[in-house]
């Protein structure tokens, strides 16, 4: 652009030093000084003596005005700026979304750029080069000194997770709230789905493909943001089938899962990494196998001590404590990808629900580990973007 030309297409992001960087038509500028109603920004290559380009940002007109043109060797790079924008989003998600590993978030964020153009590979940073920076950001957000420990005895639970409980749906919730009023209670997604399928089966809805697909849509409402669930339910109702049994099912869903105060917050699992109590139930079953039906206090303590020692040894030897199924890993990635797609609003609520809707696998094997009576297994369908 020629000197003095005013334009408004810019974006301001944070940089590695904690300052601000302005992105404009392929160039990047660091904040130099802030005046009364404007600010001056200099090219990021200035500190290397490679460019003296600068711009002025007017707060009144919200325009970028060129003050000094860039040197000839300093060329605009739109791809590099796109990577900077994605890095900004990555840093924010690492500090706010704890349901996925940092590496998984990194791979998800940059996957779309790579799919758009392979030329982005030249500018996308290597994970190993920035992982320490990302881990530090997460530790700072959680207000902890470390997130990895040598043995379970050293584990420090961040304050944010001390107020979160994942439980089965039971009548004791009010008792928990009475003694721990600050705790947020979430229900197990498997139990949520089983309850819905159980009701649907009792009404004979799982005997027909059309009504089965309708029931599946209802279970997928849990993957929407809490504030979008009611709109999602209205979208599902628009596709409701004019049938007495379906009407009974709709009444059940409203009375059981939508109307009770605070109920939606319990079964909504939007962006939750741990959506079920399967691990806890597996551990309880393991203990019961060892201790029998009526163990003495001493035998119980001995079993617990042995169990802790076993897990501590496995942890120190870097043994996988609980190996996840490959299908579960694939499903989590698909759900995360669809959720990210929905957040950017290229798809409607109904399109999101239909794409994430469970489907029967060809082999008949469960792809999520969540089964229900009737012999049909479900898991998020594969999709393409």
mmCIF file of C-alpha atoms in Angstrom:
data_model
loop_
_atom_site.group_PDB
_atom_site.id
_atom_site.type_symbol
_atom_site.label_atom_id
_atom_site.label_comp_id
_atom_site.label_asym_id
_atom_site.label_seq_id
_atom_site.Cartn_x
_atom_site.Cartn_y
_atom_site.Cartn_z
ATOM 1 C CA UNK A 1 0.000 0.000 0.000
ATOM 2 C CA UNK A 2 1.145 3.543 -0.660
ATOM 3 C CA UNK A 3 2.041 5.853 2.165
ATOM 4 C CA UNK A 4 -0.927 7.487 3.894
ATOM 5 C CA UNK A 5 -3.552 5.025 2.602
ATOM 6 C CA UNK A 6 -6.052 4.170 5.369
ATOM 7 C CA UNK A 7 -7.492 0.657 5.676
ATOM 8 C CA UNK A 8 -9.528 -1.162 8.331
ATOM 9 C CA UNK A 9 -8.685 -4.835 7.701
ATOM 10 C CA UNK A 10 -6.458 -5.641 10.660
ATOM 11 C CA UNK A 11 -6.365 -7.974 13.654
ATOM 12 C CA UNK A 12 -4.603 -7.572 17.005
ATOM 13 C CA UNK A 13 -3.230 -10.624 18.835
ATOM 14 C CA UNK A 14 -0.936 -11.197 21.822
ATOM 15 C CA UNK A 15 2.699 -12.127 21.243
ATOM 16 C CA UNK A 16 5.235 -14.352 23.038
ATOM 17 C CA UNK A 17 6.544 -11.450 25.141
ATOM 18 C CA UNK A 18 3.111 -10.602 26.503
ATOM 19 C CA UNK A 19 2.713 -7.566 24.258
ATOM 20 C CA UNK A 20 0.398 -6.978 21.316
ATOM 21 C CA UNK A 21 0.947 -7.579 17.612
ATOM 22 C CA UNK A 22 -1.159 -6.055 14.835
ATOM 23 C CA UNK A 23 -1.656 -8.081 11.648
ATOM 24 C CA UNK A 24 -2.413 -6.153 8.472
ATOM 25 C CA UNK A 25 -2.343 -7.146 4.760
ATOM 26 C CA UNK A 26 0.325 -9.802 5.327
ATOM 27 C CA UNK A 27 2.563 -7.708 7.590
ATOM 28 C CA UNK A 28 2.963 -7.897 11.381
ATOM 29 C CA UNK A 29 3.625 -4.940 13.686
ATOM 30 C CA UNK A 30 4.475 -4.646 17.379
ATOM 31 C CA UNK A 31 3.062 -1.818 19.489
ATOM 32 C CA UNK A 32 5.659 0.968 19.675
ATOM 33 C CA UNK A 33 3.821 3.678 21.586
ATOM 34 C CA UNK A 34 0.283 4.669 22.488
ATOM 35 C CA UNK A 35 -0.855 8.276 22.131
ATOM 36 C CA UNK A 36 -4.053 9.974 23.237
ATOM 37 C CA UNK A 37 -6.301 8.810 20.398
ATOM 38 C CA UNK A 38 -3.939 6.741 18.306
ATOM 39 C CA UNK A 39 -1.095 4.255 18.489
ATOM 40 C CA UNK A 40 2.076 3.671 16.478
ATOM 41 C CA UNK A 41 3.153 0.181 15.455
ATOM 42 C CA UNK A 42 6.492 -0.860 13.957
ATOM 43 C CA UNK A 43 7.316 -3.859 11.758
ATOM 44 C CA UNK A 44 8.285 -7.008 13.694
ATOM 45 C CA UNK A 45 11.497 -7.144 11.642
ATOM 46 C CA UNK A 46 12.664 -3.783 12.982
ATOM 47 C CA UNK A 47 14.525 -5.325 15.919
ATOM 48 C CA UNK A 48 16.625 -7.294 13.450
ATOM 49 C CA UNK A 49 17.386 -4.132 11.498
ATOM 50 C CA UNK A 50 15.676 -5.539 8.433
ATOM 51 C CA UNK A 51 12.733 -3.153 8.105
ATOM 52 C CA UNK A 52 11.697 0.329 9.201
ATOM 53 C CA UNK A 53 8.044 0.038 8.193
ATOM 54 C CA UNK A 54 5.467 1.490 10.581
ATOM 55 C CA UNK A 55 1.753 2.281 10.745
ATOM 56 C CA UNK A 56 -0.563 4.480 12.769
ATOM 57 C CA UNK A 57 -3.849 3.171 14.167
ATOM 58 C CA UNK A 58 -6.510 5.795 14.768
ATOM 59 C CA UNK A 59 -8.919 4.856 17.549
ATOM 60 C CA UNK A 60 -11.507 7.376 16.351
ATOM 61 C CA UNK A 61 -11.784 6.145 12.759
ATOM 62 C CA UNK A 62 -10.485 2.615 13.422
ATOM 63 C CA UNK A 63 -8.217 2.971 10.397
ATOM 64 C CA UNK A 64 -4.664 1.786 9.764
ATOM 65 C CA UNK A 65 -2.536 4.457 8.091
ATOM 66 C CA UNK A 66 0.888 3.768 6.600
ATOM 67 C CA UNK A 67 3.577 6.045 8.076
ATOM 68 C CA UNK A 68 6.744 4.457 6.724
ATOM 69 C CA UNK A 69 6.843 1.951 3.878
ATOM 70 C CA UNK A 70 8.510 -1.415 4.349
ATOM 71 C CA UNK A 71 11.960 -2.169 2.992
ATOM 72 C CA UNK A 72 12.067 -4.011 -0.318
ATOM 73 C CA UNK A 73 13.241 -7.281 1.268
ATOM 74 C CA UNK A 74 10.358 -7.244 3.782
ATOM 75 C CA UNK A 75 7.503 -8.840 1.864
ATOM 76 C CA UNK A 76 3.932 -9.496 3.083
ATOM 77 C CA UNK A 77 3.123 -13.071 4.083
ATOM 78 C CA UNK A 78 -0.568 -13.825 4.563
ATOM 79 C CA UNK A 79 0.082 -17.480 5.424
ATOM 80 C CA UNK A 80 2.419 -16.558 8.257
ATOM 81 C CA UNK A 81 -0.226 -14.237 9.672
ATOM 82 C CA UNK A 82 -2.849 -16.998 9.418
ATOM 83 C CA UNK A 83 -0.574 -19.223 11.498
ATOM 84 C CA UNK A 84 -0.183 -16.412 14.046
ATOM 85 C CA UNK A 85 -3.971 -16.161 14.364
ATOM 86 C CA UNK A 86 -4.320 -19.923 14.893
ATOM 87 C CA UNK A 87 -1.542 -19.797 17.495
ATOM 88 C CA UNK A 88 -3.531 -17.141 19.355
ATOM 89 C CA UNK A 89 -6.611 -19.403 19.383
ATOM 90 C CA UNK A 90 -4.461 -22.356 20.440
ATOM 91 C CA UNK A 91 -3.076 -20.482 23.459
ATOM 92 C CA UNK A 92 -6.567 -19.469 24.560
ATOM 93 C CA UNK A 93 -7.967 -23.001 24.267
ATOM 94 C CA UNK A 94 -5.032 -24.515 26.162
ATOM 95 C CA UNK A 95 -5.912 -22.207 29.072
ATOM 96 C CA UNK A 96 -9.661 -22.803 29.009
ATOM 97 C CA UNK A 97 -10.243 -26.331 27.668
ATOM 98 C CA UNK A 98 -8.782 -29.030 29.908
ATOM 99 C CA UNK A 99 -10.708 -31.950 28.423
ATOM 100 C CA UNK A 100 -8.092 -32.574 25.697
ATOM 101 C CA UNK A 101 -4.332 -32.945 25.822
ATOM 102 C CA UNK A 102 -2.249 -29.997 24.666
ATOM 103 C CA UNK A 103 -0.876 -31.991 21.747
ATOM 104 C CA UNK A 104 -4.384 -32.987 20.671
ATOM 105 C CA UNK A 105 -5.517 -29.344 20.727
ATOM 106 C CA UNK A 106 -2.411 -28.376 18.730
ATOM 107 C CA UNK A 107 -3.093 -31.014 16.071
ATOM 108 C CA UNK A 108 -6.791 -30.125 15.817
ATOM 109 C CA UNK A 109 -6.169 -26.397 15.461
ATOM 110 C CA UNK A 110 -3.606 -26.711 12.682
ATOM 111 C CA UNK A 111 -5.304 -29.595 10.845
ATOM 112 C CA UNK A 112 -7.652 -27.240 8.996
ATOM 113 C CA UNK A 113 -4.791 -25.053 7.777
ATOM 114 C CA UNK A 114 -2.898 -28.081 6.514
ATOM 115 C CA UNK A 115 -5.987 -29.327 4.699
ATOM 116 C CA UNK A 116 -6.472 -25.909 3.090
ATOM 117 C CA UNK A 117 -2.983 -25.673 1.606
ATOM 118 C CA UNK A 118 0.105 -27.828 2.136
ATOM 119 C CA UNK A 119 2.226 -24.667 1.839
ATOM 120 C CA UNK A 120 1.209 -23.853 5.437
ATOM 121 C CA UNK A 121 3.560 -26.633 6.618
ATOM 122 C CA UNK A 122 6.490 -24.265 6.130
ATOM 123 C CA UNK A 123 5.123 -21.830 8.729
ATOM 124 C CA UNK A 124 3.408 -24.105 11.247
ATOM 125 C CA UNK A 125 5.734 -24.513 14.258
ATOM 126 C CA UNK A 126 6.865 -27.942 15.412
ATOM 127 C CA UNK A 127 5.025 -29.082 18.517
ATOM 128 C CA UNK A 128 8.260 -29.888 20.368
ATOM 129 C CA UNK A 129 9.465 -26.315 19.812
ATOM 130 C CA UNK A 130 6.464 -24.679 21.481
ATOM 131 C CA UNK A 131 5.137 -27.345 23.858
ATOM 132 C CA UNK A 132 6.915 -25.905 26.911
ATOM 133 C CA UNK A 133 5.350 -22.519 26.244
ATOM 134 C CA UNK A 134 1.906 -24.132 25.976
ATOM 135 C CA UNK A 135 2.362 -26.253 29.112
ATOM 136 C CA UNK A 136 3.425 -23.142 31.039
ATOM 137 C CA UNK A 137 0.275 -21.351 29.862
ATOM 138 C CA UNK A 138 -1.913 -24.190 31.117
ATOM 139 C CA UNK A 139 -0.109 -24.381 34.473
ATOM 140 C CA UNK A 140 -0.551 -20.645 34.923
ATOM 141 C CA UNK A 141 -4.258 -20.908 34.092
ATOM 142 C CA UNK A 142 -4.693 -23.753 36.620
ATOM 143 C CA UNK A 143 -2.543 -21.956 39.197
ATOM 144 C CA UNK A 144 -0.329 -25.006 39.750
ATOM 145 C CA UNK A 145 3.422 -25.545 39.568
ATOM 146 C CA UNK A 146 3.161 -28.751 37.546
ATOM 147 C CA UNK A 147 0.587 -30.993 35.908
ATOM 148 C CA UNK A 148 2.610 -34.228 35.821
ATOM 149 C CA UNK A 149 3.692 -36.153 38.917
ATOM 150 C CA UNK A 150 5.960 -39.101 39.689
ATOM 151 C CA UNK A 151 3.423 -40.938 41.833
ATOM 152 C CA UNK A 152 -0.237 -40.528 42.832
ATOM 153 C CA UNK A 153 0.676 -39.333 46.337
ATOM 154 C CA UNK A 154 2.173 -36.141 44.869
ATOM 155 C CA UNK A 155 -0.885 -35.249 42.802
ATOM 156 C CA UNK A 156 -2.316 -31.813 43.531
ATOM 157 C CA UNK A 157 -5.845 -31.301 42.218
ATOM 158 C CA UNK A 158 -6.282 -27.790 40.766
ATOM 159 C CA UNK A 159 -8.911 -25.733 42.546
ATOM 160 C CA UNK A 160 -11.113 -25.629 39.447
ATOM 161 C CA UNK A 161 -11.501 -29.432 39.549
ATOM 162 C CA UNK A 162 -12.176 -29.528 43.278
ATOM 163 C CA UNK A 163 -15.598 -28.109 42.415
ATOM 164 C CA UNK A 164 -16.508 -30.713 39.776
ATOM 165 C CA UNK A 165 -18.150 -34.100 40.322
ATOM 166 C CA UNK A 166 -19.007 -36.686 37.649
ATOM 167 C CA UNK A 167 -21.613 -39.047 39.102
ATOM 168 C CA UNK A 168 -24.415 -41.421 38.191
ATOM 169 C CA UNK A 169 -27.920 -39.940 38.230
ATOM 170 C CA UNK A 170 -29.216 -40.480 41.746
ATOM 171 C CA UNK A 171 -31.401 -38.954 44.438
ATOM 172 C CA UNK A 172 -28.373 -38.079 46.586
ATOM 173 C CA UNK A 173 -27.454 -35.051 44.460
ATOM 174 C CA UNK A 174 -29.236 -32.680 46.840
ATOM 175 C CA UNK A 175 -27.281 -34.127 49.767
ATOM 176 C CA UNK A 176 -24.015 -33.444 47.931
ATOM 177 C CA UNK A 177 -25.069 -29.863 47.191
ATOM 178 C CA UNK A 178 -26.042 -29.333 50.837
ATOM 179 C CA UNK A 179 -22.549 -30.193 52.083
ATOM 180 C CA UNK A 180 -20.602 -28.962 49.039
ATOM 181 C CA UNK A 181 -22.627 -26.018 47.651
ATOM 182 C CA UNK A 182 -19.802 -24.882 45.354
ATOM 183 C CA UNK A 183 -19.593 -28.252 43.583
ATOM 184 C CA UNK A 184 -20.815 -28.587 39.983
ATOM 185 C CA UNK A 185 -22.428 -31.990 39.402
ATOM 186 C CA UNK A 186 -22.312 -33.667 35.993
ATOM 187 C CA UNK A 187 -24.050 -36.925 35.139
ATOM 188 C CA UNK A 188 -22.550 -39.909 33.331
ATOM 189 C CA UNK A 189 -23.333 -39.754 29.596
ATOM 190 C CA UNK A 190 -23.626 -43.551 29.329
ATOM 191 C CA UNK A 191 -26.331 -43.619 32.011
ATOM 192 C CA UNK A 192 -28.076 -40.701 30.284
ATOM 193 C CA UNK A 193 -28.159 -42.594 26.980
ATOM 194 C CA UNK A 194 -29.190 -45.878 28.598
ATOM 195 C CA UNK A 195 -32.142 -44.217 30.328
ATOM 196 C CA UNK A 196 -33.344 -42.723 27.038
ATOM 197 C CA UNK A 197 -32.924 -45.966 25.092
ATOM 198 C CA UNK A 198 -34.633 -47.918 27.878
ATOM 199 C CA UNK A 199 -37.674 -45.634 27.691
ATOM 200 C CA UNK A 200 -37.664 -45.739 23.887
ATOM 201 C CA UNK A 201 -37.524 -49.541 23.918
ATOM 202 C CA UNK A 202 -40.414 -49.780 26.379
ATOM 203 C CA UNK A 203 -42.494 -47.736 23.922
ATOM 204 C CA UNK A 204 -41.420 -49.894 20.985
ATOM 205 C CA UNK A 205 -39.583 -47.056 19.229
ATOM 206 C CA UNK A 206 -36.379 -49.044 18.679
ATOM 207 C CA UNK A 207 -38.222 -51.563 16.525
ATOM 208 C CA UNK A 208 -38.412 -49.130 13.603
ATOM 209 C CA UNK A 209 -35.533 -47.382 11.845
ATOM 210 C CA UNK A 210 -37.253 -43.983 11.547
ATOM 211 C CA UNK A 211 -38.132 -43.721 15.239
ATOM 212 C CA UNK A 212 -34.738 -45.141 16.243
ATOM 213 C CA UNK A 213 -32.998 -42.336 14.333
ATOM 214 C CA UNK A 214 -35.254 -39.836 16.097
ATOM 215 C CA UNK A 215 -34.294 -41.207 19.531
ATOM 216 C CA UNK A 216 -30.615 -41.016 18.604
ATOM 217 C CA UNK A 217 -30.974 -37.313 17.794
ATOM 218 C CA UNK A 218 -32.271 -36.737 21.318
ATOM 219 C CA UNK A 219 -29.200 -38.372 22.881
ATOM 220 C CA UNK A 220 -26.948 -36.100 20.788
ATOM 221 C CA UNK A 221 -28.357 -32.962 22.422
ATOM 222 C CA UNK A 222 -25.839 -33.575 25.225
ATOM 223 C CA UNK A 223 -22.980 -32.555 22.908
ATOM 224 C CA UNK A 224 -24.399 -29.060 22.332
ATOM 225 C CA UNK A 225 -23.441 -26.037 24.472
ATOM 226 C CA UNK A 226 -25.832 -25.757 27.424
ATOM 227 C CA UNK A 227 -27.340 -22.523 26.116
ATOM 228 C CA UNK A 228 -28.125 -24.144 22.726
ATOM 229 C CA UNK A 229 -29.831 -27.298 24.017
ATOM 230 C CA UNK A 230 -33.356 -25.856 24.120
ATOM 231 C CA UNK A 231 -32.977 -24.589 20.537
ATOM 232 C CA UNK A 232 -31.629 -28.014 19.643
ATOM 233 C CA UNK A 233 -34.689 -29.670 21.170
ATOM 234 C CA UNK A 234 -36.985 -27.386 19.140
ATOM 235 C CA UNK A 235 -35.067 -28.357 15.987
ATOM 236 C CA UNK A 236 -35.501 -32.041 16.856
ATOM 237 C CA UNK A 237 -39.215 -31.498 17.533
ATOM 238 C CA UNK A 238 -39.628 -30.059 14.034
ATOM 239 C CA UNK A 239 -38.653 -33.513 12.779
ATOM 240 C CA UNK A 240 -40.917 -35.285 15.253
ATOM 241 C CA UNK A 241 -43.045 -38.129 13.917
ATOM 242 C CA UNK A 242 -46.846 -37.830 14.351
ATOM 243 C CA UNK A 243 -47.290 -40.940 16.465
ATOM 244 C CA UNK A 244 -48.797 -41.494 19.917
ATOM 245 C CA UNK A 245 -45.737 -43.413 21.188
ATOM 246 C CA UNK A 246 -43.390 -40.672 19.969
ATOM 247 C CA UNK A 247 -45.556 -38.082 21.748
ATOM 248 C CA UNK A 248 -45.260 -40.099 24.970
ATOM 249 C CA UNK A 249 -41.492 -40.243 24.490
ATOM 250 C CA UNK A 250 -41.342 -36.463 23.923
ATOM 251 C CA UNK A 251 -43.332 -35.851 27.118
ATOM 252 C CA UNK A 252 -40.941 -38.128 29.013
ATOM 253 C CA UNK A 253 -37.869 -36.305 27.662
ATOM 254 C CA UNK A 254 -39.252 -32.888 28.599
ATOM 255 C CA UNK A 255 -40.400 -33.930 32.086
ATOM 256 C CA UNK A 256 -37.278 -35.964 32.917
ATOM 257 C CA UNK A 257 -34.426 -34.121 31.187
ATOM 258 C CA UNK A 258 -35.476 -30.565 30.322
ATOM 259 C CA UNK A 259 -37.892 -29.159 32.905
ATOM 260 C CA UNK A 260 -36.254 -30.055 36.278
ATOM 261 C CA UNK A 261 -34.143 -27.088 37.511
ATOM 262 C CA UNK A 262 -30.434 -27.600 36.844
ATOM 263 C CA UNK A 263 -30.974 -30.900 35.028
ATOM 264 C CA UNK A 264 -29.644 -29.714 31.648
ATOM 265 C CA UNK A 265 -26.350 -28.707 33.282
ATOM 266 C CA UNK A 266 -25.987 -32.253 34.622
ATOM 267 C CA UNK A 267 -26.309 -34.145 31.347
ATOM 268 C CA UNK A 268 -24.725 -31.582 29.042
ATOM 269 C CA UNK A 269 -21.232 -32.887 28.198
ATOM 270 C CA UNK A 270 -20.188 -30.156 25.754
ATOM 271 C CA UNK A 271 -16.381 -30.208 25.342
ATOM 272 C CA UNK A 272 -16.032 -32.646 28.251
ATOM 273 C CA UNK A 273 -13.162 -35.124 27.908
ATOM 274 C CA UNK A 274 -14.431 -37.412 30.685
ATOM 275 C CA UNK A 275 -18.104 -37.997 29.988
ATOM 276 C CA UNK A 276 -18.647 -41.297 31.802
ATOM 277 C CA UNK A 277 -17.942 -42.961 35.142
ATOM 278 C CA UNK A 278 -16.670 -46.123 33.419
ATOM 279 C CA UNK A 279 -13.189 -45.898 34.965
ATOM 280 C CA UNK A 280 -14.580 -45.518 38.486
ATOM 281 C CA UNK A 281 -16.986 -48.424 38.017
ATOM 282 C CA UNK A 282 -14.200 -50.610 36.617
ATOM 283 C CA UNK A 283 -12.024 -49.790 39.637
ATOM 284 C CA UNK A 284 -14.885 -50.553 42.045
ATOM 285 C CA UNK A 285 -15.469 -53.889 40.326
ATOM 286 C CA UNK A 286 -11.755 -54.673 40.569
ATOM 287 C CA UNK A 287 -11.799 -54.032 44.329
ATOM 288 C CA UNK A 288 -14.941 -56.112 44.819
ATOM 289 C CA UNK A 289 -13.324 -59.066 43.052
ATOM 290 C CA UNK A 290 -10.413 -58.965 45.501
ATOM 291 C CA UNK A 291 -12.220 -58.212 48.745
ATOM 292 C CA UNK A 292 -15.407 -60.267 48.452
ATOM 293 C CA UNK A 293 -18.868 -59.271 49.666
ATOM 294 C CA UNK A 294 -18.182 -58.524 53.349
ATOM 295 C CA UNK A 295 -14.521 -57.613 53.879
ATOM 296 C CA UNK A 296 -13.133 -56.677 57.266
ATOM 297 C CA UNK A 297 -11.669 -53.207 57.749
ATOM 298 C CA UNK A 298 -8.125 -54.607 57.875
ATOM 299 C CA UNK A 299 -8.530 -56.597 54.648
ATOM 300 C CA UNK A 300 -10.039 -53.545 52.928
ATOM 301 C CA UNK A 301 -7.106 -51.347 53.990
ATOM 302 C CA UNK A 302 -4.631 -54.000 52.869
ATOM 303 C CA UNK A 303 -6.261 -54.244 49.435
ATOM 304 C CA UNK A 304 -6.310 -50.448 49.059
ATOM 305 C CA UNK A 305 -2.637 -50.223 50.060
ATOM 306 C CA UNK A 306 -1.676 -52.919 47.539
ATOM 307 C CA UNK A 307 -3.717 -51.208 44.849
ATOM 308 C CA UNK A 308 -2.043 -47.836 45.458
ATOM 309 C CA UNK A 309 1.390 -49.469 45.437
ATOM 310 C CA UNK A 310 0.636 -51.197 42.119
ATOM 311 C CA UNK A 311 -0.488 -47.991 40.438
ATOM 312 C CA UNK A 312 2.489 -46.068 41.847
ATOM 313 C CA UNK A 313 4.916 -48.635 40.402
ATOM 314 C CA UNK A 314 3.196 -48.566 37.013
ATOM 315 C CA UNK A 315 3.268 -44.769 37.000
ATOM 316 C CA UNK A 316 6.984 -44.588 37.817
ATOM 317 C CA UNK A 317 7.755 -47.118 35.078
ATOM 318 C CA UNK A 318 5.659 -45.047 32.627
ATOM 319 C CA UNK A 319 3.275 -47.975 32.142
ATOM 320 C CA UNK A 320 -0.111 -47.058 30.675
ATOM 321 C CA UNK A 321 -2.490 -47.244 33.643
ATOM 322 C CA UNK A 322 -5.604 -47.578 31.527
ATOM 323 C CA UNK A 323 -5.248 -48.118 27.809
ATOM 324 C CA UNK A 324 -7.995 -46.444 25.820
ATOM 325 C CA UNK A 325 -9.696 -48.227 22.965
ATOM 326 C CA UNK A 326 -8.685 -47.064 19.514
ATOM 327 C CA UNK A 327 -12.353 -46.538 18.657
ATOM 328 C CA UNK A 328 -12.765 -44.236 21.677
ATOM 329 C CA UNK A 329 -9.788 -42.137 20.589
ATOM 330 C CA UNK A 330 -11.191 -41.855 17.059
ATOM 331 C CA UNK A 331 -14.634 -40.906 18.379
ATOM 332 C CA UNK A 332 -13.199 -38.201 20.632
ATOM 333 C CA UNK A 333 -11.319 -36.691 17.698
ATOM 334 C CA UNK A 334 -14.454 -36.735 15.551
ATOM 335 C CA UNK A 335 -16.544 -35.126 18.283
ATOM 336 C CA UNK A 336 -13.877 -32.449 18.848
ATOM 337 C CA UNK A 337 -13.666 -31.732 15.122
ATOM 338 C CA UNK A 338 -17.446 -31.447 14.763
ATOM 339 C CA UNK A 339 -17.688 -29.248 17.858
ATOM 340 C CA UNK A 340 -15.033 -26.911 16.475
ATOM 341 C CA UNK A 341 -16.906 -26.830 13.165
ATOM 342 C CA UNK A 342 -20.168 -25.979 14.951
ATOM 343 C CA UNK A 343 -18.525 -23.184 16.967
ATOM 344 C CA UNK A 344 -17.475 -21.481 13.750
ATOM 345 C CA UNK A 345 -21.125 -21.695 12.604
ATOM 346 C CA UNK A 346 -20.653 -23.176 9.119
ATOM 347 C CA UNK A 347 -23.268 -25.782 10.138
ATOM 348 C CA UNK A 348 -26.662 -25.431 11.806
ATOM 349 C CA UNK A 349 -27.757 -27.094 15.049
ATOM 350 C CA UNK A 350 -29.669 -29.754 13.109
ATOM 351 C CA UNK A 351 -26.718 -30.457 10.812
ATOM 352 C CA UNK A 352 -24.487 -30.839 13.880
ATOM 353 C CA UNK A 353 -26.900 -33.284 15.524
ATOM 354 C CA UNK A 354 -27.312 -35.329 12.349
ATOM 355 C CA UNK A 355 -23.560 -35.577 11.756
ATOM 356 C CA UNK A 356 -22.770 -36.541 15.340
ATOM 357 C CA UNK A 357 -25.762 -38.876 15.542
ATOM 358 C CA UNK A 358 -24.822 -42.438 16.607
ATOM 359 C CA UNK A 359 -24.806 -45.102 13.953
ATOM 360 C CA UNK A 360 -24.647 -48.872 13.969
ATOM 361 C CA UNK A 361 -21.253 -50.192 12.874
ATOM 362 C CA UNK A 362 -21.018 -52.783 10.107
ATOM 363 C CA UNK A 363 -19.410 -55.292 12.430
ATOM 364 C CA UNK A 364 -21.984 -54.662 15.139
ATOM 365 C CA UNK A 365 -19.188 -53.717 17.553
ATOM 366 C CA UNK A 366 -19.516 -50.677 19.780
ATOM 367 C CA UNK A 367 -17.385 -47.708 18.808
ATOM 368 C CA UNK A 368 -17.901 -45.794 22.036
ATOM 369 C CA UNK A 369 -18.154 -48.442 24.683
ATOM 370 C CA UNK A 370 -21.734 -47.341 25.408
ATOM 371 C CA UNK A 371 -24.284 -50.095 24.761
ATOM 372 C CA UNK A 372 -27.972 -50.354 25.441
ATOM 373 C CA UNK A 373 -30.496 -53.119 25.619
ATOM 374 C CA UNK A 374 -31.715 -54.463 22.353
ATOM 375 C CA UNK A 375 -28.365 -55.555 20.931
ATOM 376 C CA UNK A 376 -27.759 -52.403 18.880
ATOM 377 C CA UNK A 377 -24.538 -50.488 19.429
ATOM 378 C CA UNK A 378 -23.916 -46.851 18.783
ATOM 379 C CA UNK A 379 -21.098 -44.404 18.174
ATOM 380 C CA UNK A 380 -20.582 -41.094 16.335
ATOM 381 C CA UNK A 381 -20.654 -41.635 12.589
ATOM 382 C CA UNK A 382 -17.621 -40.973 10.423
ATOM 383 C CA UNK A 383 -17.920 -37.769 8.470
ATOM 384 C CA UNK A 384 -15.986 -35.730 5.970
ATOM 385 C CA UNK A 385 -15.425 -32.024 5.765
#
